[in-house]
CSV table of C-alpha atoms in Angstrom, one decimal:
chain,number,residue,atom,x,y,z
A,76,UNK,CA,12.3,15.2,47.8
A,77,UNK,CA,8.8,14.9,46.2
A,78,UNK,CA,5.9,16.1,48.0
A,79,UNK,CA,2.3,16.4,47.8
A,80,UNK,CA,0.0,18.3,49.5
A,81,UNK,CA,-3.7,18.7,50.0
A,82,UNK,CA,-4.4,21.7,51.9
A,83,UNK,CA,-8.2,21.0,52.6
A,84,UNK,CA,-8.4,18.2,55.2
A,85,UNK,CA,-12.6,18.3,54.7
A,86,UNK,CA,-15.3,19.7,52.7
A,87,UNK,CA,-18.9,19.5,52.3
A,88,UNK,CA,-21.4,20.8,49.6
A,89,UNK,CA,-25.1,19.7,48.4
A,90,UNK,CA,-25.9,17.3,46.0
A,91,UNK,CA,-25.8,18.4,42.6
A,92,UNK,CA,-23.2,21.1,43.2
A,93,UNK,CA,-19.8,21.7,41.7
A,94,UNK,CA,-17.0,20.9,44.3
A,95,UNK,CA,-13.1,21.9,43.4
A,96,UNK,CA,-10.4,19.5,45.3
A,97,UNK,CA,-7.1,21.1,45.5
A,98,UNK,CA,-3.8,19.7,45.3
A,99,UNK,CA,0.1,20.9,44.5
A,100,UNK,CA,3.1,18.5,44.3
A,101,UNK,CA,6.8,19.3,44.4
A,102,UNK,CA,9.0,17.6,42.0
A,103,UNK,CA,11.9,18.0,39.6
A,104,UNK,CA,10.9,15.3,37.3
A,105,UNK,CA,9.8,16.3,34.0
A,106,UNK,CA,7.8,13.0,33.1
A,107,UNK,CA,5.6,11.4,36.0
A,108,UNK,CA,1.8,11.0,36.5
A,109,UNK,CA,-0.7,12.2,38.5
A,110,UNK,CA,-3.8,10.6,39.9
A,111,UNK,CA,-6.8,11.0,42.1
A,112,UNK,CA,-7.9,8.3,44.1
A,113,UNK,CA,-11.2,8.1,45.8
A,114,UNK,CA,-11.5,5.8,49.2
A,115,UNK,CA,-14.9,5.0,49.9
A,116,UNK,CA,-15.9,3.6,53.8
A,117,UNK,CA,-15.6,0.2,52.2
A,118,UNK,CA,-11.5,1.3,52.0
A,119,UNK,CA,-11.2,0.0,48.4
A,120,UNK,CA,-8.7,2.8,46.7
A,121,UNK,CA,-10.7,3.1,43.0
A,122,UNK,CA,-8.8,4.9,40.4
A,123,UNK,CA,-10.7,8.6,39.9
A,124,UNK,CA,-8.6,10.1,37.3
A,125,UNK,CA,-5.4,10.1,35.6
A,126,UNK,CA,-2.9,12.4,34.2
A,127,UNK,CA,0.1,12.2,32.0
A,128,UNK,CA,2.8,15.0,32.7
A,129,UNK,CA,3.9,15.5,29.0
A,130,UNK,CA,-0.3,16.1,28.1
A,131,UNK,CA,-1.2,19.3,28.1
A,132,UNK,CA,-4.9,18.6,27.8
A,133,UNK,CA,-6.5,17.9,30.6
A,134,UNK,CA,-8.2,14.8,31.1
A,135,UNK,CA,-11.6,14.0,32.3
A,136,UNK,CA,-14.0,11.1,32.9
A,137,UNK,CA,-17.5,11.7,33.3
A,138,UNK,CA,-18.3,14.2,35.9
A,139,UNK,CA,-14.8,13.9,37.1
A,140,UNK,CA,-12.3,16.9,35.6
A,141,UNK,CA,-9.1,17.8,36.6
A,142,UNK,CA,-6.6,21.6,36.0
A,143,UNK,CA,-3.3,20.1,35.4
A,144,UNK,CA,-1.0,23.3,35.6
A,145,UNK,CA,2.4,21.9,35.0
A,146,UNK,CA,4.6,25.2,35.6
A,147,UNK,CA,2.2,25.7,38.8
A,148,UNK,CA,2.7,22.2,40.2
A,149,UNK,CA,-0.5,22.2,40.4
A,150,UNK,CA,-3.6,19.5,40.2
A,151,UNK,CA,-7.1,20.1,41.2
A,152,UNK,CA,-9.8,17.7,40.7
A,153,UNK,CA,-13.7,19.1,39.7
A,154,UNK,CA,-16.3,17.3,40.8
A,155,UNK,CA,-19.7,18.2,38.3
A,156,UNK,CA,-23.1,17.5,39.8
A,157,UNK,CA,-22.4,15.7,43.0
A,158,UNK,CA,-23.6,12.6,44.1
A,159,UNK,CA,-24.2,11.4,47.8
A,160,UNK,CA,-21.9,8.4,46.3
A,161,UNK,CA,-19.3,10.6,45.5
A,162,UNK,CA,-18.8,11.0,49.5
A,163,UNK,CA,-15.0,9.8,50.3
A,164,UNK,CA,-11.4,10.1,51.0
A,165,UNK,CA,-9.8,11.7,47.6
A,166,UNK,CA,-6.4,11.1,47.5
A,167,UNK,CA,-3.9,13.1,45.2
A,168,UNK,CA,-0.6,11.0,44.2
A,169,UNK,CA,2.5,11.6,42.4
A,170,UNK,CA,3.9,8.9,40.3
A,171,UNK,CA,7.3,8.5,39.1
A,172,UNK,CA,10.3,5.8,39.2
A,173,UNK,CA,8.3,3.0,40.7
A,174,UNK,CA,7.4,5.8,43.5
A,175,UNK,CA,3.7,6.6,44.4
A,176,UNK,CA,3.5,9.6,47.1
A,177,UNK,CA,0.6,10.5,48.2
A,178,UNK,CA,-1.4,13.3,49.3
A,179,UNK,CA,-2.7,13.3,53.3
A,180,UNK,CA,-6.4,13.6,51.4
A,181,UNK,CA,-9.8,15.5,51.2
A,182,UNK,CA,-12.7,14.2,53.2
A,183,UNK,CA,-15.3,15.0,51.1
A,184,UNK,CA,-19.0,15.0,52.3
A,185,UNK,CA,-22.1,15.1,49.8
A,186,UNK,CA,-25.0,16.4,51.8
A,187,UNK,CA,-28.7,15.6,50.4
B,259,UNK,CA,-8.0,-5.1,32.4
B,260,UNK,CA,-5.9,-5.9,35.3
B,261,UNK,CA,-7.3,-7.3,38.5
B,262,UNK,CA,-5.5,-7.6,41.7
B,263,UNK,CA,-6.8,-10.2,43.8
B,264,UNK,CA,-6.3,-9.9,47.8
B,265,UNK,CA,-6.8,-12.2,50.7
B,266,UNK,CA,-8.1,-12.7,53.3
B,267,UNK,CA,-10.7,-9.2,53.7
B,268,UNK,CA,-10.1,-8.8,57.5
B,269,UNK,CA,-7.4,-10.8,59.9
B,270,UNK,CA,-7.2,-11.0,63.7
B,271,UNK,CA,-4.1,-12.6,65.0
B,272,UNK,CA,-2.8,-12.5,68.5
B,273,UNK,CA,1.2,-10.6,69.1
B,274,UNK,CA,3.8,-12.6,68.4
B,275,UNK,CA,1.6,-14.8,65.2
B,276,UNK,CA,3.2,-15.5,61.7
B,277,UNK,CA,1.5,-13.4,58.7
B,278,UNK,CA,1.1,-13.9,55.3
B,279,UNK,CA,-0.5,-11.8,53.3
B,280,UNK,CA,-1.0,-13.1,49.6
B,281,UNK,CA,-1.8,-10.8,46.7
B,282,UNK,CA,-2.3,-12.2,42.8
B,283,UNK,CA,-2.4,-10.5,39.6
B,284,UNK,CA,-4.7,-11.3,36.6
B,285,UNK,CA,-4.7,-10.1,33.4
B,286,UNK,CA,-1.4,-8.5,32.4
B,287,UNK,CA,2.4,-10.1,32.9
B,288,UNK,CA,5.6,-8.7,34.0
B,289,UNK,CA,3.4,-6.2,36.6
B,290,UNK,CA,5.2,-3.9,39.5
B,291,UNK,CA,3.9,-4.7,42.1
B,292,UNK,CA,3.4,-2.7,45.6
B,293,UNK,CA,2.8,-2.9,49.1
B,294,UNK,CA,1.3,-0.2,51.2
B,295,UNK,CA,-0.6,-0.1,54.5
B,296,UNK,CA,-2.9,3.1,55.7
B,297,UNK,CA,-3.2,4.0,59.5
B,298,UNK,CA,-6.6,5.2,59.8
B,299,UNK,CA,-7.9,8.4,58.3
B,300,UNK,CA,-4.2,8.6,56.7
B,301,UNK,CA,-2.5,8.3,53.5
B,302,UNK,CA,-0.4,5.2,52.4
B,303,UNK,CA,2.9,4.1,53.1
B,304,UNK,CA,4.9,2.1,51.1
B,305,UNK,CA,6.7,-0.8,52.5
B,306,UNK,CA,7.9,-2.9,49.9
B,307,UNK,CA,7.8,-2.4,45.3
B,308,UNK,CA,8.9,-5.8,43.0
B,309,UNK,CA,9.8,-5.1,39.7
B,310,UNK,CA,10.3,-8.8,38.9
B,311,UNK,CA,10.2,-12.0,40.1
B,312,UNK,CA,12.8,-12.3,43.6
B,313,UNK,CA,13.6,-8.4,42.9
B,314,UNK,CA,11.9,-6.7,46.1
B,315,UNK,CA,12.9,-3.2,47.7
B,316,UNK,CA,11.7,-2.4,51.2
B,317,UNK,CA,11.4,0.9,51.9
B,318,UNK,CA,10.7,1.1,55.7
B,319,UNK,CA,12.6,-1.1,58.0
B,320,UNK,CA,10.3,-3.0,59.8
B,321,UNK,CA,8.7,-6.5,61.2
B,322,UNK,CA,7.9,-7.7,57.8
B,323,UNK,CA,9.3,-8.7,54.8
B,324,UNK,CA,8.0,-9.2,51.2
B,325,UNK,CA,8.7,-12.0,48.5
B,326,UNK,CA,7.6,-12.7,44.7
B,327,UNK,CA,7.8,-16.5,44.0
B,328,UNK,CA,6.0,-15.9,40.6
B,329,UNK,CA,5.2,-13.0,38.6
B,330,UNK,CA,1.8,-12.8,39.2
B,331,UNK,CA,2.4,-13.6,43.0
B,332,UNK,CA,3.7,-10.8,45.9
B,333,UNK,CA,3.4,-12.4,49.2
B,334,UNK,CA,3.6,-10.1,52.6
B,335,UNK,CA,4.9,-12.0,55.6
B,336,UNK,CA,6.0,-11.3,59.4
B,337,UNK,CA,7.8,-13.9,61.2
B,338,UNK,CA,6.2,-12.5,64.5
B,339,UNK,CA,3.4,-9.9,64.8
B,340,UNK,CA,4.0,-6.9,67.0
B,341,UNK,CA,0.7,-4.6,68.1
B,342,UNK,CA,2.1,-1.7,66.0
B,343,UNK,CA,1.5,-4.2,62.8
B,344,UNK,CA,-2.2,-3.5,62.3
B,345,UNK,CA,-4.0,-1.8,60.1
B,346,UNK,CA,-4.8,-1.9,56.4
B,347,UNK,CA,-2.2,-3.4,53.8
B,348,UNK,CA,-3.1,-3.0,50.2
B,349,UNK,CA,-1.7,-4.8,47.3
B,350,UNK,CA,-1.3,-2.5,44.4
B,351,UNK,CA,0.0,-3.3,40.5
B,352,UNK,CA,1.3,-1.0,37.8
B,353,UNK,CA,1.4,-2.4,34.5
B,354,UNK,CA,2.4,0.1,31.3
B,355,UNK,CA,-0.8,-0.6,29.9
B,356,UNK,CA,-3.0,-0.3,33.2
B,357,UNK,CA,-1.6,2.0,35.0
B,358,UNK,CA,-1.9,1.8,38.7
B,359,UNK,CA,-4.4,-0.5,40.8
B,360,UNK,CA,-5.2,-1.7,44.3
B,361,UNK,CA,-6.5,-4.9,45.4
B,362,UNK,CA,-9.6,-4.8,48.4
B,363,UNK,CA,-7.3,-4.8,51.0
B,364,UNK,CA,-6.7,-6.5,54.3
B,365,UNK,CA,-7.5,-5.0,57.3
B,366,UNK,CA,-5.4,-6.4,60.2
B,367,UNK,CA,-6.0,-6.1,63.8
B,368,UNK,CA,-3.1,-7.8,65.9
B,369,UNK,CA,-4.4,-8.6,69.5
C-alpha cells in the first residue's frame, strides 16, 4: 500500500529563517506526483509545490524548494526567508491512479 | 486556470436532515473530480473520485453518496445526517493540464 509520512507533527522558527519540512512516501509506482499543500486557518488547501516523478530537477516556486530523492522516497520542502504568512498546516501527498494519500502534516509556526 | 467553485462556506443541519453538497468546475472539461472531508487537525480522506460524467467510486462506505449529472457538476448528498457526518468536505479537481485543486470548502456541523 502507499504511504506517506511526516514525522514532525510541529515546528517553529523566526521570521526570515530557513525551515526544512520533511516527508518520505512508500510506493512501487514508478510515475506519480508529489505535492505540498499548505492549509492556512481559513482551511482553504492552496497548492505549494509540485513535483513530477520522472523529473530529476527539482522544482521550486519562489521561496518554496523542494529535495526530491526518488531512490530515497524522499520529499522535503525548504522554506527560504519565512514569513508570519507562511504559518500553516503543510501537507505532503502522493499522487497516482486517481489516488491522492496524504501525509498527517507539519504545523508550522512563524514566530516575529 | 481551473477554479473549483464550492457551496455553501459553512452548514448547520440538525441529525437525521438531507445534504447536498454542490461543487462546479470552471475552466477546463472532462476534469476528475474528488471528494474529501478533514476531521480537525487531520489529513483528508477520500470518499468518493468521478472520472466522467455518472462514473463515481466510493471509497469509504458510509451515509453519503456522490453523483455527477454534468461534467462540470459533482454533487455530495446524504439521505439522512448522522452526528458522525460533520466536519469539513472539500471538492477537489484534477485536470492534465492543472494538476490538482481544491475548492473553499464546506464546513458542516450536524446538531
Amino acid at each position: 500500500a502507499q504511504t506517506v509520512t511526516q514525522s514532525q507533527p510541529e515546528m517553529s522558527v523566526q521570521e526570515a529563517e530557513t525551515v526544512t519540512l520533511s516527508c518520505t512516501y512508500d510506493t512501487s509506482e514508478n510515475n506519480y506526483y508529489l505535492f505540498w499543500y499548505k492549509q492556512p486557518p481559513s482551511r482553504q488547501m492552496i497548492l505549494v509545490i509540485r513535483q513530477e516523478a520522472y523529473k530529476q530537477q527539482n522544482a521550486t516556486e519562489n521561496r518554496f524548494s523542494v529535495n526530491f530523492q526518488k531512490a530515497a522516497k524522499s520529499f522535503s520542502l525548504k522554506i527560504s526567508d519565512s514569513q508570519l504568512g507562511d504559518t500553516a498546516m503543510y501537507f505532503c501527498a502522493f499522487y497516482s491512479n486517481y489516488q491522492l494519500i496524504w501525509g498527517a502534516g507539519t504545523k508550522l509556526i512563524i514566530k516575529p | 486556470s481551473q477554479t473549483i467553485h464550492q457551496w455553501p462556506a459553512t452548514l448547520v443541519q440538525p441529525v437525521g436532515s438531507p445534504l447536498s453538497l454542490e461543487c462546479t468546475v470552471e475552466g477546463t472539461s472532462n476534469p476528475n473530480l474528488y471528494w474529501y472531508r478533514q476531521a480537525a487537525g487531520r489529513g483528508l480522506q477520500l470518499l468518493f473520485y468521478s472520472v466522467g460524467i455518472g462514473q463515481i467510486s466510493s471509497e469509504v462506505p458510509q451515509n453519503l453518496s456522490a453523483s455527477r449529472p454534468q461534467d462540470r457538476q459533482f454533487i455530495l448528498s446524504s439521505k439522512k445526517l448522522l452526528l458522525s457526518d460533520s466536519g469539513f468536505y472539500l471538492c477537489a479537481g484534477d485536470s492534465p493540464n492543472y494538476g490538482y485543486t481544491f475548492g473553499s470548502g464546506t464546513r458542516l456541523t450536524v446538531v
